[in-house]
Short mmCIF file of C-alpha atoms in Angstrom, two decimals:
data_model
loop_
_atom_site.label_atom_id
_atom_site.label_comp_id
_atom_site.label_asym_id
_atom_site.label_seq_id
_atom_site.Cartn_x
_atom_site.Cartn_y
_atom_site.Cartn_z
CA UNK X 901 105.71 96.01 170.36
CA UNK X 902 102.51 93.95 170.37
CA UNK X 903 104.09 90.83 169.42
CA UNK X 904 106.92 91.39 172.01
CA UNK X 905 104.61 92.24 174.82
CA UNK X 906 101.69 89.69 174.03
CA UNK X 907 103.44 86.63 175.74
CA UNK X 908 105.93 87.55 178.41
CA UNK X 909 107.12 83.97 178.65
CA UNK X 910 108.42 84.23 175.00
CA UNK X 911 111.73 85.95 174.83
CA UNK X 912 111.85 87.52 171.43
CA UNK X 913 114.96 89.36 172.47
CA UNK X 914 113.89 92.85 171.17
CA UNK X 915 113.91 94.55 174.47
CA UNK X 916 116.14 94.51 177.52
CA UNK X 917 114.76 92.01 179.80
CA UNK X 918 112.41 92.04 181.61
CA UNK X 919 111.14 95.05 179.67
CA UNK X 920 109.74 94.86 176.07
CA UNK X 921 110.95 96.98 173.14
CA UNK X 922 109.91 100.59 173.07
CA UNK X 923 108.39 102.61 170.44
CA UNK X 924 111.43 104.12 168.95
CA UNK X 925 113.18 100.91 168.86
CA UNK X 926 110.11 99.02 167.34
CA UNK X 927 109.82 101.77 164.76
CA UNK X 928 113.55 101.50 163.70
CA UNK X 929 113.42 97.66 163.64
CA UNK X 930 110.09 97.88 161.46
CA UNK X 931 111.87 100.49 159.16
CA UNK X 932 114.93 98.15 158.74
CA UNK X 933 112.69 95.28 157.98
CA UNK X 934 110.58 97.02 155.31
CA UNK X 935 113.56 98.65 153.50
CA UNK X 936 116.07 95.61 154.09
CA UNK X 937 118.57 98.05 155.23
CA UNK X 938 120.15 95.74 157.88
CA UNK X 939 121.85 98.12 160.43
CA UNK X 940 121.47 95.48 163.12
CA UNK X 941 119.06 93.68 165.52
CA UNK X 942 118.25 94.97 168.97
CA UNK X 943 120.20 93.75 171.90
CA UNK X 944 122.23 91.53 169.63
CA UNK X 945 119.50 89.00 169.49
CA UNK X 946 119.51 85.97 166.98
CA UNK X 947 118.41 87.14 163.60
CA UNK X 948 116.21 83.98 162.94
CA UNK X 949 114.16 84.53 166.15
CA UNK X 950 113.98 80.76 166.98
CA UNK X 951 112.33 81.26 170.26
CA UNK X 952 109.61 83.64 169.01
CA UNK X 953 107.48 82.20 166.07
CA UNK X 954 104.91 84.95 166.38
CA UNK X 955 107.50 87.57 165.50
CA UNK X 956 108.74 85.58 162.58
CA UNK X 957 105.07 85.53 161.20
CA UNK X 958 104.88 89.35 161.72
CA UNK X 959 108.09 89.97 159.94
CA UNK X 960 107.02 87.81 157.07
CA UNK X 961 103.82 89.55 156.46
CA UNK X 962 105.49 92.96 156.70
CA UNK X 963 108.02 92.06 154.23
CA UNK X 964 105.44 90.71 151.96
CA UNK X 965 103.44 93.93 152.25
CA UNK X 966 106.58 95.88 151.64
CA UNK X 967 107.39 94.04 148.40
CA UNK X 968 103.73 94.60 146.94
CA UNK X 969 104.09 98.33 148.02
CA UNK X 970 107.37 98.72 146.09
CA UNK X 971 105.89 96.96 143.10
CA UNK X 972 102.83 99.11 142.96
CA UNK X 973 104.70 102.27 143.49
CA UNK X 974 107.13 101.39 140.58
CA UNK X 975 104.21 100.51 138.25
CA UNK X 976 102.22 103.56 139.14
CA UNK X 977 105.18 105.87 138.59
CA UNK X 978 106.09 104.14 135.29
CA UNK X 979 102.33 104.31 134.05
CA UNK X 980 102.31 108.00 134.75
CA UNK X 981 105.67 108.67 132.98
CA UNK X 982 105.05 106.53 130.23
CA UNK X 983 101.67 108.00 129.19
CA UNK X 984 101.97 108.83 125.48
CA UNK X 985 98.81 110.76 125.06
CA UNK X 986 100.51 114.17 125.05
CA UNK X 987 102.56 112.90 122.01
CA UNK X 988 99.45 113.18 119.92
CA UNK X 989 99.80 117.02 120.25
CA UNK X 990 102.86 116.72 118.08
CA UNK X 991 101.13 115.39 115.08
CA UNK X 992 99.76 118.03 112.70
CA UNK X 993 96.89 117.68 110.40
CA UNK X 994 96.31 120.11 107.62
CA UNK X 995 93.49 122.45 108.34
CA UNK X 996 91.69 121.62 105.18
CA UNK X 997 91.01 118.43 103.52
CA UNK X 998 90.85 118.60 99.61
CA UNK X 999 88.82 116.70 96.87
CA UNK X 1000 89.92 116.85 93.46
CA UNK X 1001 89.75 114.68 90.41
CA UNK X 1002 92.05 113.00 87.96
CA UNK X 1003 91.18 111.89 84.33
CA UNK X 1004 92.84 108.57 83.45
CA UNK X 1005 94.18 107.83 79.83
CA UNK X 1006 90.84 105.79 79.17
CA UNK X 1007 88.73 108.80 80.04
CA UNK X 1008 87.34 107.67 83.41
CA UNK X 1009 87.46 110.39 86.08
CA UNK X 1010 88.65 109.45 89.57
CA UNK X 1011 87.79 111.66 92.56
CA UNK X 1012 90.00 111.76 95.59
CA UNK X 1013 89.84 112.98 99.05
CA UNK X 1014 93.21 113.77 100.69
CA UNK X 1015 94.42 115.22 103.96
CA UNK X 1016 98.17 115.96 105.04
CA UNK X 1017 99.77 114.72 108.11
CA UNK X 1018 103.17 115.56 109.75
CA UNK X 1019 104.97 114.72 113.03
CA UNK X 1020 106.54 117.77 114.21
CA UNK X 1021 109.08 115.84 116.47
CA UNK X 1022 110.84 114.31 113.56
CA UNK X 1023 114.02 113.58 115.42
CA UNK X 1024 112.20 110.54 117.03
CA UNK X 1025 110.13 109.04 114.22
CA UNK X 1026 106.90 107.32 115.20
CA UNK X 1027 106.90 103.52 114.98
CA UNK X 1028 104.04 101.70 112.82
CA UNK X 1029 102.13 104.88 112.18
CA UNK X 1030 98.97 104.01 110.25
CA UNK X 1031 95.89 105.95 109.30
CA UNK X 1032 92.10 105.36 108.95
CA UNK X 1033 89.01 107.52 107.67
CA UNK X 1034 85.39 107.41 108.74
CA UNK X 1035 82.43 109.14 107.64
CA UNK X 1036 79.79 110.01 110.09
CA UNK X 1037 76.38 111.04 108.66
CA UNK X 1038 74.68 113.52 111.16
CA UNK X 1039 71.82 114.36 108.74
CA UNK X 1040 69.75 117.26 110.38
CA UNK X 1041 70.19 116.19 113.96
CA UNK X 1042 71.90 119.59 114.80
CA UNK X 1043 69.01 121.83 113.36
CA UNK X 1044 67.34 123.92 116.11
CA UNK X 1045 63.87 122.32 115.58
CA UNK X 1046 65.50 118.73 115.96
CA UNK X 1047 67.21 119.50 119.43
CA UNK X 1048 65.23 116.92 121.33
CA UNK X 1049 64.63 114.40 118.55
CA UNK X 1050 66.56 111.05 118.48
CA UNK X 1051 68.45 110.49 115.36
CA UNK X 1052 70.18 107.39 114.13
CA UNK X 1053 73.94 108.26 113.80
CA UNK X 1054 75.63 106.30 110.92
CA UNK X 1055 79.30 105.72 110.75
CA UNK X 1056 80.85 104.18 107.78
CA UNK X 1057 84.45 103.09 107.25
CA UNK X 1058 86.26 104.71 104.24
CA UNK X 1059 88.91 102.69 102.51
CA UNK X 1060 92.48 104.26 102.22
CA UNK X 1061 93.96 104.07 98.74
CA UNK X 1062 97.28 105.77 99.54
CA UNK X 1063 98.92 104.43 101.57
CA UNK X 1064 97.29 101.14 100.76
CA UNK X 1065 95.25 99.96 103.65
CA UNK X 1066 95.73 96.36 102.42
CA UNK X 1067 99.20 96.78 103.52
CA UNK X 1068 98.31 98.40 106.80
CA UNK X 1069 98.03 102.08 105.59
CA UNK X 1070 101.52 102.77 107.14
CA UNK X 1071 102.76 106.24 107.13
CA UNK X 1072 106.20 107.73 107.61
CA UNK X 1073 105.33 111.03 109.27
CA UNK X 1074 108.75 112.63 109.71
CA UNK X 1075 108.06 114.35 106.50
CA UNK X 1076 104.59 115.66 105.28
CA UNK X 1077 102.56 112.93 104.05
CA UNK X 1078 99.21 112.84 102.29
CA UNK X 1079 96.59 110.19 103.01
CA UNK X 1080 94.09 109.65 100.20
CA UNK X 1081 90.61 108.16 99.93
CA UNK X 1082 89.18 107.25 96.45
CA UNK X 1083 85.57 108.30 96.21
CA UNK X 1084 84.33 105.59 94.03
CA UNK X 1085 81.21 103.57 93.60
CA UNK X 1086 81.56 102.00 97.15
CA UNK X 1087 82.52 105.21 99.03
CA UNK X 1088 80.16 106.65 101.61
CA UNK X 1089 80.99 110.11 100.11
CA UNK X 1090 79.60 109.10 96.70
CA UNK X 1091 76.27 111.10 95.92
CA UNK X 1092 73.18 108.58 95.50
CA UNK X 1093 72.61 109.68 91.96
CA UNK X 1094 76.16 108.93 90.92
CA UNK X 1095 76.12 105.69 92.71
CA UNK X 1096 73.01 104.67 90.70
CA UNK X 1097 74.97 105.21 87.51
CA UNK X 1098 77.43 102.44 88.64
CA UNK X 1099 81.08 101.98 88.88
CA UNK X 1100 83.88 103.53 86.75
CA UNK X 1101 82.19 106.99 86.87
CA UNK X 1102 78.99 105.64 85.51
CA UNK X 1103 80.26 103.43 82.54
CA UNK X 1104 77.77 100.66 83.47
CA UNK X 1105 74.40 101.19 85.21
CA UNK X 1106 73.88 99.47 88.63
CA UNK X 1107 70.53 98.12 87.75
CA UNK X 1108 71.74 96.40 84.54
CA UNK X 1109 72.75 93.27 86.52
CA UNK X 1110 76.30 93.50 85.44
CA UNK X 1111 77.46 95.11 88.81
CA UNK X 1112 78.21 92.74 91.51
CA UNK X 1113 76.65 93.49 95.04
CA UNK X 1114 79.13 94.40 97.70
CA UNK X 1115 77.05 92.47 100.37
CA UNK X 1116 77.61 95.07 102.92
CA UNK X 1117 81.40 94.90 102.62
CA UNK X 1118 83.72 97.84 102.32
CA UNK X 1119 85.14 97.48 99.01
CA UNK X 1120 86.90 99.78 96.65
CA UNK X 1121 87.23 99.98 92.87
CA UNK X 1122 90.92 99.94 92.93
CA UNK X 1123 91.06 96.39 93.81
CA UNK X 1124 88.99 95.65 90.70
CA UNK X 1125 91.40 97.60 88.44
CA UNK X 1126 94.34 95.59 89.70
CA UNK X 1127 92.77 92.21 89.74
CA UNK X 1128 92.29 92.11 93.54
CA UNK X 1129 88.43 91.51 93.23
CA UNK X 1130 85.84 91.23 90.53
CA UNK X 1131 83.21 93.80 90.74
CA UNK X 1132 81.40 93.01 87.33
CA UNK X 1133 79.73 89.97 86.03
CA UNK X 1134 78.31 88.74 82.68
CA UNK X 1135 74.63 88.33 83.01
CA UNK X 1136 74.56 85.56 80.45
CA UNK X 1137 77.25 83.20 81.60
CA UNK X 1138 78.11 84.64 85.05
CA UNK X 1139 81.82 85.13 84.32
CA UNK X 1140 83.25 87.84 86.61
CA UNK X 1141 85.64 90.54 85.61
CA UNK X 1142 87.34 93.53 87.31
CA UNK X 1143 86.87 96.33 84.73
CA UNK X 1144 84.36 97.23 82.16
CA UNK X 1145 86.82 96.95 79.34
CA UNK X 1146 87.49 93.31 80.10
CA UNK X 1147 83.72 92.60 80.36
CA UNK X 1148 82.94 94.28 77.00
CA UNK X 1149 85.89 92.25 75.47
CA UNK X 1150 84.34 89.14 76.84
CA UNK X 1151 80.98 89.86 75.36
CA UNK X 1152 82.19 90.78 71.96
CA UNK X 1153 84.29 87.65 71.80
CA UNK X 1154 81.51 85.52 72.63
CA UNK X 1155 79.17 87.29 70.22
CA UNK X 1156 81.51 86.44 67.34
CA UNK X 1157 81.83 82.81 68.34
CA UNK X 1158 78.29 82.20 68.93
CA UNK X 1159 77.49 83.90 65.57
CA UNK X 1160 79.87 81.72 63.80
CA UNK X 1161 78.60 78.70 65.49
CA UNK X 1162 74.95 79.60 64.62
CA UNK X 1163 74.03 79.68 68.31
CA UNK X 1164 70.47 81.07 68.82
CA UNK X 1165 70.32 84.69 69.74
CA UNK X 1166 67.95 84.31 72.59
CA UNK X 1167 69.64 83.62 75.87
CA UNK X 1168 73.09 84.10 74.31
CA UNK X 1169 75.67 87.01 74.35
CA UNK X 1170 74.29 88.15 70.91
CA UNK X 1171 71.20 89.64 72.46
CA UNK X 1172 73.34 92.14 74.53
CA UNK X 1173 73.70 95.62 73.01
CA UNK X 1174 77.14 96.67 74.03
CA UNK X 1175 76.91 100.26 72.72
CA UNK X 1176 73.77 100.76 74.77
CA UNK X 1177 74.79 99.03 77.90
CA UNK X 1178 78.37 100.40 78.26
CA UNK X 1179 79.89 103.83 77.58
CA UNK X 1180 83.32 104.29 76.36
CA UNK X 1181 84.06 106.85 78.92
CA UNK X 1182 81.98 109.04 81.47
CA UNK X 1183 80.37 112.00 79.99
CA UNK X 1184 77.77 113.19 82.45
CA UNK X 1185 78.15 115.19 85.62
CA UNK X 1186 75.07 114.74 88.00
CA UNK X 1187 74.55 118.01 89.65
CA UNK X 1188 71.65 120.54 89.96
CA UNK X 1189 72.62 122.52 86.99
CA UNK X 1190 73.57 119.42 84.77
CA UNK X 1191 70.93 117.17 85.87
CA UNK X 1192 69.38 117.27 82.35
CA UNK X 1193 72.23 115.54 80.77
CA UNK X 1194 72.05 112.64 83.33
CA UNK X 1195 68.27 112.54 83.18
CA UNK X 1196 68.35 112.37 79.33
CA UNK X 1197 71.02 109.54 79.53
CA UNK X 1198 68.99 107.52 82.12
CA UNK X 1199 65.74 108.08 80.11
CA UNK X 1200 67.23 107.11 76.84
CA UNK X 1201 68.19 103.82 78.28
CA UNK X 1202 64.75 103.46 79.84
CA UNK X 1203 62.92 104.59 76.57
CA UNK X 1204 61.69 107.75 78.08
CA UNK X 1205 61.23 110.87 75.95
CA UNK X 1206 60.47 113.55 78.66
CA UNK X 1207 63.95 114.55 79.62
CA UNK X 1208 64.83 117.99 78.72
CA UNK X 1209 68.34 119.72 78.49
CA UNK X 1210 68.82 123.46 79.07
CA UNK X 1211 71.69 124.11 76.73
CA UNK X 1212 71.86 127.83 77.42
CA UNK X 1213 72.45 127.29 81.23
CA UNK X 1214 76.26 127.13 82.06
CA UNK X 1215 77.43 123.83 83.44
CA UNK X 1216 78.39 124.07 87.20
CA UNK X 1217 81.73 122.93 88.43
CA UNK X 1218 82.33 119.19 88.65
CA UNK X 1219 82.42 119.15 92.51
CA UNK X 1220 79.06 120.73 92.80
CA UNK X 1221 77.30 117.39 93.39
CA UNK X 1222 79.83 116.22 96.00
CA UNK X 1223 79.65 119.61 97.89
CA UNK X 1224 75.84 119.60 97.85
CA UNK X 1225 75.66 115.93 99.14
CA UNK X 1226 78.10 116.39 101.88
CA UNK X 1227 76.36 119.50 103.10
CA UNK X 1228 72.89 118.02 102.98
CA UNK X 1229 73.89 114.86 104.70
CA UNK X 1230 75.97 116.73 107.15
CA UNK X 1231 78.85 114.37 106.80
CA UNK X 1232 81.79 114.62 109.23
CA UNK X 1233 84.97 113.02 107.94
CA UNK X 1234 87.02 111.70 110.83
CA UNK X 1235 90.77 110.99 110.20
CA UNK X 1236 92.42 108.73 112.89
CA UNK X 1237 96.25 108.25 112.93
CA UNK X 1238 97.62 105.46 115.33
CA UNK X 1239 101.33 105.13 116.19
CA UNK X 1240 103.71 104.00 118.84
CA UNK X 1241 105.87 106.60 120.60
CA UNK X 1242 109.59 105.41 120.40
CA UNK X 1243 110.45 106.85 123.79
CA UNK X 1244 107.81 105.19 126.01
CA UNK X 1245 106.65 102.36 123.68
CA UNK X 1246 103.03 103.55 124.24
CA UNK X 1247 100.32 103.72 121.61
CA UNK X 1248 98.45 106.71 121.07
CA UNK X 1249 95.83 108.17 118.62
CA UNK X 1250 95.75 111.59 116.91
CA UNK X 1251 92.34 112.54 115.56
CA UNK X 1252 91.07 115.33 113.30
CA UNK X 1253 87.66 115.75 111.87
CA UNK X 1254 86.54 117.75 108.72
CA UNK X 1255 83.15 119.07 107.81
CA UNK X 1256 82.02 120.80 104.65
CA UNK X 1257 83.36 124.11 105.76
CA UNK X 1258 86.88 122.47 106.06
CA UNK X 1259 87.09 120.74 102.65
CA UNK X 1260 88.43 122.65 99.54
CA UNK X 1261 87.65 121.47 96.05
CA UNK X 1262 89.69 121.34 92.98
CA UNK X 1263 92.85 122.22 94.77
CA UNK X 1264 96.26 120.71 95.78
CA UNK X 1265 98.34 121.07 98.89
CA UNK X 1266 100.97 123.86 98.61
CA UNK X 1267 104.60 122.67 98.63
CA UNK X 1268 105.89 123.15 102.19
CA UNK X 1269 109.38 121.37 102.08
CA UNK X 1270 112.55 123.23 101.38
CA UNK X 1271 116.31 122.52 101.76
CA UNK X 1272 118.09 123.50 104.92
CA UNK X 1273 121.32 125.29 103.62
CA UNK X 1274 121.98 126.74 107.06
CA UNK X 1275 125.90 126.93 107.29
CA UNK X 1276 125.91 127.76 110.84
CA UNK X 1277 125.86 124.33 112.05
CA UNK X 1278 129.45 123.70 110.72
CA UNK X 1279 130.74 125.77 113.63
CA UNK X 1280 128.53 123.87 116.28
CA UNK X 1281 130.59 121.72 118.77
CA UNK X 1282 130.67 117.91 118.18
CA UNK X 1283 128.61 117.24 121.34
CA UNK X 1284 125.89 119.77 120.62
CA UNK X 1285 125.81 118.36 116.99
CA UNK X 1286 125.49 114.94 118.34
CA UNK X 1287 122.53 115.71 120.76
CA UNK X 1288 120.66 118.35 118.72
CA UNK X 1289 121.01 117.24 115.15
CA UNK X 1290 121.80 114.13 113.37
CA UNK X 1291 121.43 115.05 109.68
CA UNK X 1292 124.34 115.88 107.59
CA UNK X 1293 124.98 119.50 106.76
CA UNK X 1294 123.60 120.26 103.26
CA UNK X 1295 121.31 117.23 103.03
CA UNK X 1296 118.70 118.17 105.65
CA UNK X 1297 115.39 119.68 105.12
CA UNK X 1298 112.91 122.26 106.65
CA UNK X 1299 109.18 122.22 106.77
CA UNK X 1300 107.35 125.53 106.38
CA UNK X 1301 104.48 125.08 108.89
CA UNK X 1302 102.66 128.12 107.41
CA UNK X 1303 102.60 126.52 103.93
CA UNK X 1304 101.74 123.21 105.34
CA UNK X 1305 98.10 124.27 105.74
CA UNK X 1306 97.87 126.25 102.52
CA UNK X 1307 96.33 125.01 99.18
CA UNK X 1308 96.94 125.94 95.46
CA UNK X 1309 94.72 125.74 92.43
CA UNK X 1310 94.55 122.25 91.00
CA UNK X 1311 96.35 122.03 87.66
CA UNK X 1312 94.50 119.34 85.70
CA UNK X 1313 97.13 119.32 83.03
#
């Protein structure tokens, strides 16, 4: 209406001469332009409007605004529909994390932290699901007397042993799956006293010079066992090794050759006392009730005679030191699972945290998967069977969600 009535000398052809176009006609013409419906032009005017350049400019900008509006509306609707944050609610974490130990054939004890993860919507498996662990040390910041005190919050990454984080820690969550962290010499969950005893559950002391410094990197002992990295070095020649057994074999071999070649003892491998420096297997448990054994071992290596052992006091459980350290340091373990929703192709995170009250020791997760022997699906129509279920009758499984969170006593045998 404004363009048609601004210059009476220009005949835009929208209205019946000598009148300009009215409101209802202008509204209909604007609606046709924005939606590109194309019912027709007012008064059979030429569609290119050669005699009215100002109207051409107005139509140009209206169509440009209309295209931007359609693009914004489509992207806004897609962004709202494709949000995958709600998909995280279908990922289940076990109510409890567990810490147990296993004894290797060479006598070394390994301590493992595990949690169980399951995607309840198993009909549409998650894509590229992977898991991470973090340890947050709150210390005493939540105490009543420290309410207004500023505390440094320390978060440390925890390496994932199973599934292997060197391969991306990828999970298949359509069945209940365990994610495991090895509490080793480099783990933030390792009590300080056990850390001072060194790797491989204390087979070689940290301050002997044989242990390679991690230099602030997040390492794990598993890589040393499999040749992925060398965590030990010989203080005489500097040769590095992954395990204590290889280091001891290296020292003994060089002692024989040096003795045969009459090499001076001073500065050679012959001055190393293997029996004193290395233990064949770990035999001490550092805890409140069994601290005497550890103190005696440390003092024997340092030449002290002041250590006392209370042989009448029963030894506490092996996990007492871990339980005490996690409680005193107020450690919160955060488990983060990231995946891609196959429906919306959006990435989401599912997060679960565990404190000392949520950790069970010396237990395993209870079995929770059973066979689906329901014969009723044989009589289901082919269309419903195609939409609802894709597994073959007699070969599908069911997950007992009540048992999913249960634990059973760990059988070390």
